[in-house]
mmCIF file of C-alpha atoms in Angstrom:
data_model
loop_
_atom_site.group_PDB
_atom_site.id
_atom_site.type_symbol
_atom_site.label_atom_id
_atom_site.label_comp_id
_atom_site.label_asym_id
_atom_site.label_seq_id
_atom_site.Cartn_x
_atom_site.Cartn_y
_atom_site.Cartn_z
ATOM 1 C CA MET S 1 172.574 117.494 27.267
ATOM 2 C CA SER S 2 169.307 115.725 27.982
ATOM 3 C CA ASP S 3 168.651 112.052 26.686
ATOM 4 C CA PRO S 4 166.775 112.014 23.272
ATOM 5 C CA LYS S 5 163.182 111.343 23.547
ATOM 6 C CA ILE S 6 162.152 107.692 23.189
ATOM 7 C CA ARG S 7 159.570 107.498 20.497
ATOM 8 C CA ASN S 8 158.306 103.968 20.478
ATOM 9 C CA MET S 9 158.518 100.706 22.093
ATOM 10 C CA ASP S 10 161.365 99.483 19.894
ATOM 11 C CA GLU S 11 163.629 102.311 20.764
ATOM 12 C CA PHE S 12 162.722 101.760 24.534
ATOM 13 C CA ALA S 13 163.897 98.165 24.127
ATOM 14 C CA SER S 14 167.130 99.045 22.463
ATOM 15 C CA VAL S 15 168.044 101.728 25.170
ATOM 16 C CA SER S 16 166.722 99.692 28.217
ATOM 17 C CA GLY S 17 168.324 96.295 27.138
ATOM 18 C CA ILE S 18 165.004 94.464 27.692
ATOM 19 C CA SER S 19 163.565 92.547 24.738
ATOM 20 C CA ARG S 20 160.570 93.821 22.862
ATOM 21 C CA PRO S 21 158.474 90.704 23.602
ATOM 22 C CA THR S 22 159.071 90.990 27.159
ATOM 23 C CA LEU S 23 157.985 94.572 27.187
ATOM 24 C CA SER S 24 154.857 93.739 25.430
ATOM 25 C CA LYS S 25 153.979 91.155 27.918
ATOM 26 C CA PHE S 26 154.649 93.591 30.777
ATOM 27 C CA PHE S 27 152.493 96.399 29.230
ATOM 28 C CA ASN S 28 149.632 94.021 28.572
ATOM 29 C CA ASP S 29 149.921 92.508 32.154
ATOM 30 C CA PRO S 30 152.587 93.523 34.551
ATOM 31 C CA ASP S 31 152.102 90.422 36.617
ATOM 32 C CA SER S 32 152.917 88.218 33.575
ATOM 33 C CA VAL S 33 156.672 88.689 33.963
ATOM 34 C CA ARG S 34 158.867 87.905 36.880
ATOM 35 C CA LYS S 35 159.264 90.452 39.652
ATOM 36 C CA SER S 36 162.928 91.107 38.888
ATOM 37 C CA THR S 37 162.056 91.800 35.255
ATOM 38 C CA ARG S 38 159.207 94.037 36.304
ATOM 39 C CA GLU S 39 161.370 96.026 38.493
ATOM 40 C CA ARG S 40 163.930 96.568 35.706
ATOM 41 C CA ILE S 41 161.428 97.923 33.531
ATOM 42 C CA GLU S 42 159.882 100.134 35.978
ATOM 43 C CA GLU S 43 163.385 101.477 36.639
ATOM 44 C CA ALA S 44 163.885 101.966 32.878
ATOM 45 C CA LEU S 45 160.545 103.838 32.414
ATOM 46 C CA GLU S 46 161.523 106.197 35.273
ATOM 47 C CA LYS S 47 165.021 106.749 33.871
ATOM 48 C CA PHE S 48 164.068 107.326 30.118
ATOM 49 C CA ASP S 49 160.708 109.024 31.035
ATOM 50 C CA TYR S 50 158.968 106.605 28.486
ATOM 51 C CA ARG S 51 155.241 106.297 28.313
ATOM 52 C CA PRO S 52 153.601 103.670 25.830
ATOM 53 C CA ASN S 53 150.848 104.462 23.394
ATOM 54 C CA LEU S 54 147.980 102.965 25.549
ATOM 55 C CA TYR S 55 145.467 103.781 22.741
ATOM 56 C CA ALA S 56 147.512 101.639 20.161
ATOM 57 C CA MET S 57 147.961 98.885 22.635
ATOM 58 C CA ASN S 58 144.219 98.702 23.454
ATOM 59 C CA GLN S 59 143.553 98.553 19.693
ATOM 60 C CA ASN S 60 145.912 95.499 19.331
ATOM 61 C CA ARG S 61 144.063 93.778 22.139
ATOM 62 C CA ARG S 62 140.960 93.424 20.029
ATOM 63 C CA LEU S 63 142.182 90.204 18.517
ATOM 64 C CA THR S 64 140.591 87.188 16.985
ATOM 65 C CA LYS S 65 141.105 83.621 17.704
ATOM 66 C CA THR S 66 142.927 83.251 14.481
ATOM 67 C CA ILE S 67 146.392 81.961 14.272
ATOM 68 C CA GLY S 68 148.360 82.482 10.967
ATOM 69 C CA ILE S 69 150.494 79.680 9.778
ATOM 70 C CA VAL S 70 152.943 80.667 6.988
ATOM 71 C CA VAL S 71 155.269 78.224 5.248
ATOM 72 C CA PRO S 72 157.563 78.642 2.283
ATOM 73 C CA ASN S 73 155.835 76.501 -0.168
ATOM 74 C CA LEU S 74 152.409 74.660 0.114
ATOM 75 C CA THR S 75 153.316 72.331 -2.785
ATOM 76 C CA ASP S 76 156.163 70.891 -0.948
ATOM 77 C CA PRO S 77 154.812 67.713 0.896
ATOM 78 C CA PHE S 78 157.508 68.368 3.628
ATOM 79 C CA PHE S 79 155.859 71.567 4.625
ATOM 80 C CA ALA S 80 152.294 70.309 3.860
ATOM 81 C CA LYS S 81 152.851 67.586 6.297
ATOM 82 C CA ILE S 82 154.330 69.657 9.140
ATOM 83 C CA ALA S 83 151.514 72.409 8.547
ATOM 84 C CA ARG S 84 148.876 69.715 8.913
ATOM 85 C CA HIS S 85 150.179 68.581 12.269
ATOM 86 C CA ILE S 86 150.248 72.290 13.469
ATOM 87 C CA GLU S 87 146.818 72.855 12.184
ATOM 88 C CA ASP S 88 145.611 70.017 14.329
ATOM 89 C CA HIS S 89 147.265 71.382 17.382
ATOM 90 C CA VAL S 90 145.921 74.803 16.798
ATOM 91 C CA ILE S 91 142.292 73.667 16.388
ATOM 92 C CA ALA S 92 142.728 71.464 19.589
ATOM 93 C CA ALA S 93 143.740 74.571 21.412
ATOM 94 C CA GLY S 94 140.598 76.348 20.458
ATOM 95 C CA TYR S 95 141.977 78.538 17.754
ATOM 96 C CA ARG S 96 141.224 78.853 13.959
ATOM 97 C CA PRO S 97 144.212 78.177 11.654
ATOM 98 C CA VAL S 98 144.894 80.390 8.616
ATOM 99 C CA LEU S 99 147.362 78.586 6.308
ATOM 100 C CA LEU S 100 149.375 80.666 3.788
ATOM 101 C CA GLY S 101 152.266 79.724 1.313
ATOM 102 C CA SER S 102 155.109 82.098 0.354
ATOM 103 C CA ASN S 103 155.753 80.346 -3.005
ATOM 104 C CA GLY S 104 159.429 80.671 -2.326
ATOM 105 C CA THR S 105 159.483 84.423 -2.715
ATOM 106 C CA PRO S 106 160.130 87.102 -0.179
ATOM 107 C CA ALA S 107 157.592 89.516 -1.549
ATOM 108 C CA GLN S 108 154.819 86.909 -1.170
ATOM 109 C CA GLU S 109 156.066 86.231 2.415
ATOM 110 C CA LEU S 110 155.755 89.912 3.285
ATOM 111 C CA GLU S 111 152.326 90.008 1.644
ATOM 112 C CA ASN S 112 151.189 87.034 3.713
ATOM 113 C CA LEU S 113 152.259 88.894 6.961
ATOM 114 C CA ASN S 114 150.609 92.038 5.727
ATOM 115 C CA ASN S 115 147.211 90.121 4.980
ATOM 116 C CA LEU S 116 147.412 88.464 8.501
ATOM 117 C CA ARG S 117 147.637 91.989 9.964
ATOM 118 C CA LEU S 118 144.306 92.769 8.624
ATOM 119 C CA LEU S 119 142.806 89.713 10.323
ATOM 120 C CA LYS S 120 144.344 90.840 13.635
ATOM 121 C CA PRO S 121 145.605 87.283 14.485
ATOM 122 C CA ALA S 122 146.105 86.153 18.177
ATOM 123 C CA GLY S 123 149.503 84.960 16.969
ATOM 124 C CA THR S 124 151.471 83.516 14.001
ATOM 125 C CA LEU S 125 153.562 80.346 13.330
ATOM 126 C CA LEU S 126 156.123 81.183 10.588
ATOM 127 C CA ALA S 127 158.516 79.134 8.712
ATOM 128 C CA PRO S 128 160.512 81.798 7.050
ATOM 129 C CA LEU S 129 162.282 81.433 3.647
ATOM 130 C CA GLY S 130 165.447 82.185 5.324
ATOM 131 C CA ARG S 131 168.447 83.892 3.456
ATOM 132 C CA VAL S 132 166.156 85.770 1.218
ATOM 133 C CA SER S 133 163.717 86.687 3.716
ATOM 134 C CA GLU S 134 163.309 90.526 4.222
ATOM 135 C CA THR S 135 164.348 90.011 8.008
ATOM 136 C CA PRO S 136 163.734 93.803 9.168
ATOM 137 C CA GLN S 137 160.128 93.698 7.944
ATOM 138 C CA ILE S 138 159.561 90.310 9.482
ATOM 139 C CA ARG S 139 161.019 91.420 12.746
ATOM 140 C CA GLU S 140 158.760 94.406 12.621
ATOM 141 C CA PHE S 141 155.796 92.113 12.291
ATOM 142 C CA CYS S 142 157.007 89.843 15.138
ATOM 143 C CA ASN S 143 157.119 93.025 17.326
ATOM 144 C CA GLU S 144 153.467 93.658 16.733
ATOM 145 C CA VAL S 145 152.062 89.979 16.625
ATOM 146 C CA PRO S 146 153.219 87.235 18.917
ATOM 147 C CA THR S 147 155.126 84.864 16.413
ATOM 148 C CA VAL S 148 156.871 81.558 16.774
ATOM 149 C CA LEU S 149 159.443 80.511 14.053
ATOM 150 C CA PHE S 150 159.797 76.876 13.243
ATOM 151 C CA ASP S 151 161.863 75.027 10.608
ATOM 152 C CA ALA S 152 164.245 77.890 9.641
ATOM 153 C CA ASN S 153 165.671 80.400 12.100
ATOM 154 C CA LEU S 154 166.275 84.298 11.819
ATOM 155 C CA GLU S 155 168.353 85.557 14.544
ATOM 156 C CA ASN S 156 166.565 87.761 17.215
ATOM 157 C CA THR S 157 163.363 87.319 15.519
ATOM 158 C CA GLY S 158 160.045 86.147 17.158
ATOM 159 C CA GLU S 159 159.185 84.731 20.510
ATOM 160 C CA ALA S 160 161.002 81.355 19.906
ATOM 161 C CA PHE S 161 162.369 79.038 17.287
ATOM 162 C CA ILE S 162 161.446 75.457 17.093
ATOM 163 C CA GLY S 163 163.354 73.168 14.809
ATOM 164 C CA SER S 164 165.858 70.292 14.260
ATOM 165 C CA ASP S 165 169.327 70.050 15.693
ATOM 166 C CA ASN S 166 171.345 69.965 12.477
ATOM 167 C CA GLN S 167 174.722 69.442 14.189
ATOM 168 C CA GLN S 168 173.383 66.129 15.868
ATOM 169 C CA SER S 169 171.558 64.912 12.704
ATOM 170 C CA VAL S 170 174.270 65.618 10.346
ATOM 171 C CA THR S 171 176.892 64.094 12.715
ATOM 172 C CA THR S 172 174.631 61.048 12.904
ATOM 173 C CA ILE S 173 174.532 60.330 9.280
ATOM 174 C CA VAL S 174 178.136 61.186 8.672
ATOM 175 C CA GLU S 175 179.138 58.704 11.205
ATOM 176 C CA TYR S 176 177.008 56.057 9.790
ATOM 177 C CA LEU S 177 178.350 56.705 6.133
ATOM 178 C CA CYS S 178 181.924 56.623 7.268
ATOM 179 C CA ARG S 179 181.311 53.481 9.272
ATOM 180 C CA THR S 180 179.727 51.455 6.328
ATOM 181 C CA GLY S 181 181.926 52.678 3.372
ATOM 182 C CA ASP S 182 183.659 55.610 1.868
ATOM 183 C CA ALA S 183 183.552 58.881 3.704
ATOM 184 C CA PRO S 184 180.958 61.204 1.873
ATOM 185 C CA ALA S 185 181.281 64.220 -0.064
ATOM 186 C CA PHE S 186 178.697 66.944 0.711
ATOM 187 C CA PHE S 187 176.400 67.883 -2.324
ATOM 188 C CA GLU S 188 174.716 71.369 -1.838
ATOM 189 C CA MET S 189 173.754 74.587 -3.629
ATOM 190 C CA LYS S 190 176.545 77.445 -3.531
ATOM 191 C CA THR S 191 174.100 79.872 -2.197
ATOM 192 C CA PRO S 192 171.354 77.901 -0.517
ATOM 193 C CA THR S 193 167.949 79.578 0.202
ATOM 194 C CA ASN S 194 167.276 77.862 3.524
ATOM 195 C CA PRO S 195 169.490 78.759 6.476
ATOM 196 C CA ASN S 196 169.469 74.927 7.547
ATOM 197 C CA ALA S 197 171.734 74.365 4.631
ATOM 198 C CA VAL S 198 174.516 76.389 5.986
ATOM 199 C CA LYS S 199 174.250 74.691 9.447
ATOM 200 C CA ARG S 200 174.371 71.359 7.604
ATOM 201 C CA ARG S 201 177.435 72.404 5.679
ATOM 202 C CA ASN S 202 179.170 73.417 8.807
ATOM 203 C CA ALA S 203 178.155 70.241 10.682
ATOM 204 C CA TYR S 204 179.436 68.137 7.878
ATOM 205 C CA ILE S 205 182.856 69.825 7.866
ATOM 206 C CA SER S 206 183.192 69.546 11.690
ATOM 207 C CA SER S 207 181.985 66.015 11.640
ATOM 208 C CA MET S 208 184.528 64.921 8.907
ATOM 209 C CA GLU S 209 187.442 66.694 10.456
ATOM 210 C CA ARG S 210 186.719 65.055 13.849
ATOM 211 C CA LEU S 211 186.641 61.653 12.310
ATOM 212 C CA GLY S 212 189.945 62.336 10.518
ATOM 213 C CA HIS S 213 188.608 62.726 7.113
ATOM 214 C CA ARG S 214 188.989 65.590 4.571
ATOM 215 C CA PRO S 215 185.926 67.395 3.935
ATOM 216 C CA GLU S 216 184.823 67.574 0.243
ATOM 217 C CA LEU S 217 182.221 70.156 -0.778
ATOM 218 C CA ILE S 218 180.379 69.802 -4.137
ATOM 219 C CA GLN S 219 178.714 73.200 -4.447
ATOM 220 C CA VAL S 220 176.357 73.502 -7.484
ATOM 221 C CA ASP S 221 174.583 76.448 -9.253
ATOM 222 C CA GLY S 222 170.958 76.927 -8.607
ATOM 223 C CA ASP S 223 168.616 79.317 -6.932
ATOM 224 C CA GLY S 224 165.119 79.116 -5.415
ATOM 225 C CA TRP S 225 163.164 75.986 -4.345
ATOM 226 C CA ASP S 226 163.374 73.667 -7.449
ATOM 227 C CA PHE S 227 165.560 71.344 -5.624
ATOM 228 C CA GLU S 228 164.956 68.116 -7.643
ATOM 229 C CA GLU S 229 165.583 70.129 -10.761
ATOM 230 C CA ILE S 230 168.863 71.377 -9.607
ATOM 231 C CA GLY S 231 169.829 67.859 -8.153
ATOM 232 C CA PHE S 232 169.183 66.421 -11.479
ATOM 233 C CA ARG S 233 170.765 68.870 -13.676
ATOM 234 C CA GLU S 234 173.814 69.329 -11.458
ATOM 235 C CA GLY S 235 173.905 65.607 -10.622
ATOM 236 C CA THR S 236 174.049 64.709 -14.416
ATOM 237 C CA ARG S 237 176.927 67.129 -14.932
ATOM 238 C CA LEU S 238 178.892 65.686 -11.823
ATOM 239 C CA LEU S 239 178.346 62.133 -12.707
ATOM 240 C CA SER S 240 178.964 62.640 -16.298
ATOM 241 C CA GLY S 241 182.248 64.252 -15.868
ATOM 242 C CA GLN S 242 185.212 64.299 -13.432
ATOM 243 C CA ARG S 243 183.663 62.040 -10.593
ATOM 244 C CA SER S 244 184.427 62.740 -6.840
ATOM 245 C CA ALA S 245 187.167 60.816 -5.050
ATOM 246 C CA THR S 246 184.601 59.089 -2.983
ATOM 247 C CA ASN S 247 181.567 56.943 -4.105
ATOM 248 C CA THR S 248 179.369 58.191 -1.333
ATOM 249 C CA ILE S 249 177.396 61.425 -1.732
ATOM 250 C CA LEU S 250 175.538 63.142 1.247
ATOM 251 C CA CYS S 251 172.938 65.630 0.023
ATOM 252 C CA SER S 252 172.052 68.729 1.813
ATOM 253 C CA ASN S 253 168.331 67.782 1.784
ATOM 254 C CA ASP S 254 166.313 64.919 0.382
ATOM 255 C CA ARG S 255 165.058 66.840 -2.575
ATOM 256 C CA LEU S 256 168.496 67.383 -4.058
ATOM 257 C CA ALA S 257 169.152 63.768 -3.311
ATOM 258 C CA ILE S 258 165.985 62.709 -5.163
ATOM 259 C CA GLY S 259 167.242 64.738 -8.336
ATOM 260 C CA LEU S 260 170.641 63.113 -7.958
ATOM 261 C CA LEU S 261 169.116 59.484 -7.948
ATOM 262 C CA SER S 262 167.322 60.379 -11.096
ATOM 263 C CA ALA S 263 170.497 61.466 -12.733
ATOM 264 C CA ALA S 264 172.265 58.450 -11.693
ATOM 265 C CA TYR S 265 169.540 56.252 -13.132
ATOM 266 C CA GLN S 266 169.542 58.117 -16.454
ATOM 267 C CA LEU S 267 173.351 57.465 -16.765
ATOM 268 C CA GLY S 268 173.027 53.797 -15.882
ATOM 269 C CA LEU S 269 174.537 54.006 -12.416
ATOM 270 C CA ARG S 270 173.346 51.605 -9.841
ATOM 271 C CA VAL S 271 173.094 53.157 -6.436
ATOM 272 C CA GLY S 272 173.106 51.208 -3.156
ATOM 273 C CA LEU S 273 174.928 48.915 -0.949
ATOM 274 C CA GLY S 274 175.223 45.792 -2.862
ATOM 275 C CA ASP S 275 177.685 44.181 -5.318
ATOM 276 C CA GLY S 276 177.824 46.161 -8.554
ATOM 277 C CA CYS S 277 176.770 49.506 -7.017
ATOM 278 C CA ALA S 278 178.728 52.446 -8.265
ATOM 279 C CA LEU S 279 177.357 55.118 -5.835
ATOM 280 C CA ARG S 280 175.868 55.593 -2.362
ATOM 281 C CA VAL S 281 173.539 58.596 -1.930
ATOM 282 C CA ALA S 282 172.141 59.976 1.345
ATOM 283 C CA GLY S 283 169.927 62.934 2.219
ATOM 284 C CA HIS S 284 168.457 64.743 4.973
ATOM 285 C CA ASP S 285 164.896 65.453 6.237
ATOM 286 C CA ASP S 286 163.001 62.154 5.508
ATOM 287 C CA HIS S 287 160.801 63.877 3.006
ATOM 288 C CA PRO S 288 157.593 62.120 2.307
ATOM 289 C CA PHE S 289 158.683 60.931 -0.987
ATOM 290 C CA SER S 290 162.142 59.509 0.213
ATOM 291 C CA ARG S 291 160.611 56.188 1.076
ATOM 292 C CA TYR S 292 159.389 55.855 -2.638
ATOM 293 C CA THR S 293 162.458 56.660 -4.580
ATOM 294 C CA CYS S 294 164.445 53.894 -6.550
ATOM 295 C CA PRO S 295 166.264 52.797 -4.468
ATOM 296 C CA THR S 296 164.678 54.013 -1.372
ATOM 297 C CA LEU S 297 166.718 56.941 0.152
ATOM 298 C CA THR S 298 168.789 56.647 3.361
ATOM 299 C CA THR S 299 168.266 59.880 5.217
ATOM 300 C CA VAL S 300 167.894 61.526 8.627
ATOM 301 C CA SER S 301 164.281 62.219 9.756
ATOM 302 C CA GLN S 302 162.998 65.372 11.422
ATOM 303 C CA ASP S 303 160.716 64.994 14.242
ATOM 304 C CA TYR S 304 157.662 66.555 12.412
ATOM 305 C CA THR S 305 155.423 65.677 15.389
ATOM 306 C CA ALA S 306 157.448 67.134 18.139
ATOM 307 C CA ILE S 307 158.155 70.281 16.218
ATOM 308 C CA ALA S 308 154.532 70.961 15.220
ATOM 309 C CA ARG S 309 153.312 70.152 18.748
ATOM 310 C CA THR S 310 155.999 72.406 20.424
ATOM 311 C CA SER S 311 155.539 75.241 18.044
ATOM 312 C CA ALA S 312 151.763 75.538 18.408
ATOM 313 C CA GLU S 313 152.069 75.037 22.436
ATOM 314 C CA THR S 314 154.643 77.620 22.617
ATOM 315 C CA LEU S 315 152.554 80.184 20.913
ATOM 316 C CA VAL S 316 149.388 79.371 22.623
ATOM 317 C CA ALA S 317 151.173 79.721 25.935
ATOM 318 C CA ARG S 318 152.477 83.112 24.954
ATOM 319 C CA ILE S 319 149.020 84.267 23.687
ATOM 320 C CA GLU S 320 147.361 83.125 26.893
ATOM 321 C CA GLY S 321 150.005 84.624 29.146
ATOM 322 C CA ASN S 322 151.462 81.331 30.631
ATOM 323 C CA ALA S 323 154.932 81.701 29.187
ATOM 324 C CA MET S 324 157.180 83.183 31.877
ATOM 325 C CA THR S 325 160.403 83.347 29.874
ATOM 326 C CA ASP S 326 162.225 86.753 29.644
ATOM 327 C CA SER S 327 164.220 85.906 26.523
ATOM 328 C CA ARG S 328 163.743 84.116 23.099
ATOM 329 C CA ARG S 329 164.378 80.412 23.209
ATOM 330 C CA ASP S 330 165.773 78.033 20.782
ATOM 331 C CA ILE S 331 164.104 74.419 20.992
ATOM 332 C CA LEU S 332 165.917 71.779 18.989
ATOM 333 C CA PHE S 333 164.823 68.055 18.407
ATOM 334 C CA ASP S 334 167.211 65.353 17.455
ATOM 335 C CA GLY S 335 166.974 63.639 14.076
ATOM 336 C CA GLN S 336 166.871 59.742 13.655
ATOM 337 C CA LEU S 337 168.770 57.942 11.209
ATOM 338 C CA VAL S 338 166.603 56.129 8.614
ATOM 339 C CA MET S 339 168.432 53.446 6.717
ATOM 340 C CA ARG S 340 167.121 52.359 3.375
ATOM 341 C CA GLY S 341 168.405 50.996 -0.021
ATOM 342 C CA SER S 342 170.530 54.020 -1.285
ATOM 343 C CA ALA S 343 173.255 53.931 1.235
#
């Protein structure tokens, strides 16, 4: 029985065991991949008798100097800040950024990518929604357009992922909280939207167990991106009723912590380290508003500058043919403890 005919590059990538981005690089310029990789591809072409659609490839080469930047929500100062840094690097590299927000919905996320297709961008920098993203459709887009993911990862999607090392950053703040007071409980949504939340939960559990403490998860109801509202509503319920065994709460992100701080204030609970304080609260991300809460929020900062710079540089290197890696890369940056008044 003869082998089934290979109809497209995705099928060829599957049967050959060579990644789709690497195949695209080879067909655009065989010298852009390593000699050993080139030989593997040539052997696979012979074995499976596959010939790419050169007309479609030539059409795709007619690209603009546009780079798309897609973030979950443009009204969130966290994403506004990192997008602004990315825009600066894209412009400095000689490209034109187009910034789009997904408004927290998978439908708008796909619409943004479809609109970018019409612009024939040179590449895209994408911070996906995460758990609710339509991953197969996003992966299809990434197979057509060079794409680097940042902030949130989708496995086996895009050229690379640039983000924070959640294991390192959560370990850092758990160790600090345990060193300076009661071991923390972890305040999070039961079904978090962003995949970073799951990584942080797992990092919290492993850190607590390593330090000899029993992890305590406070998992609350809530969907979407209205984190402050969820933190306030569920924080009010928590602090008004059966309190946790610990007086220290580590929130999955700063926006949940901001809502929890507001709930504590409304209930007359003093938050902080001094005498008379009933509660310590900490977060994660160093959200731009975290330094203006009352009290100011102890947190772990993400390296906005490094993530933005590396995301842009990685994509531009891919577009201009300077990237020589044959596999998808994950590049993670450490977080830094930011000690403020809340813990």
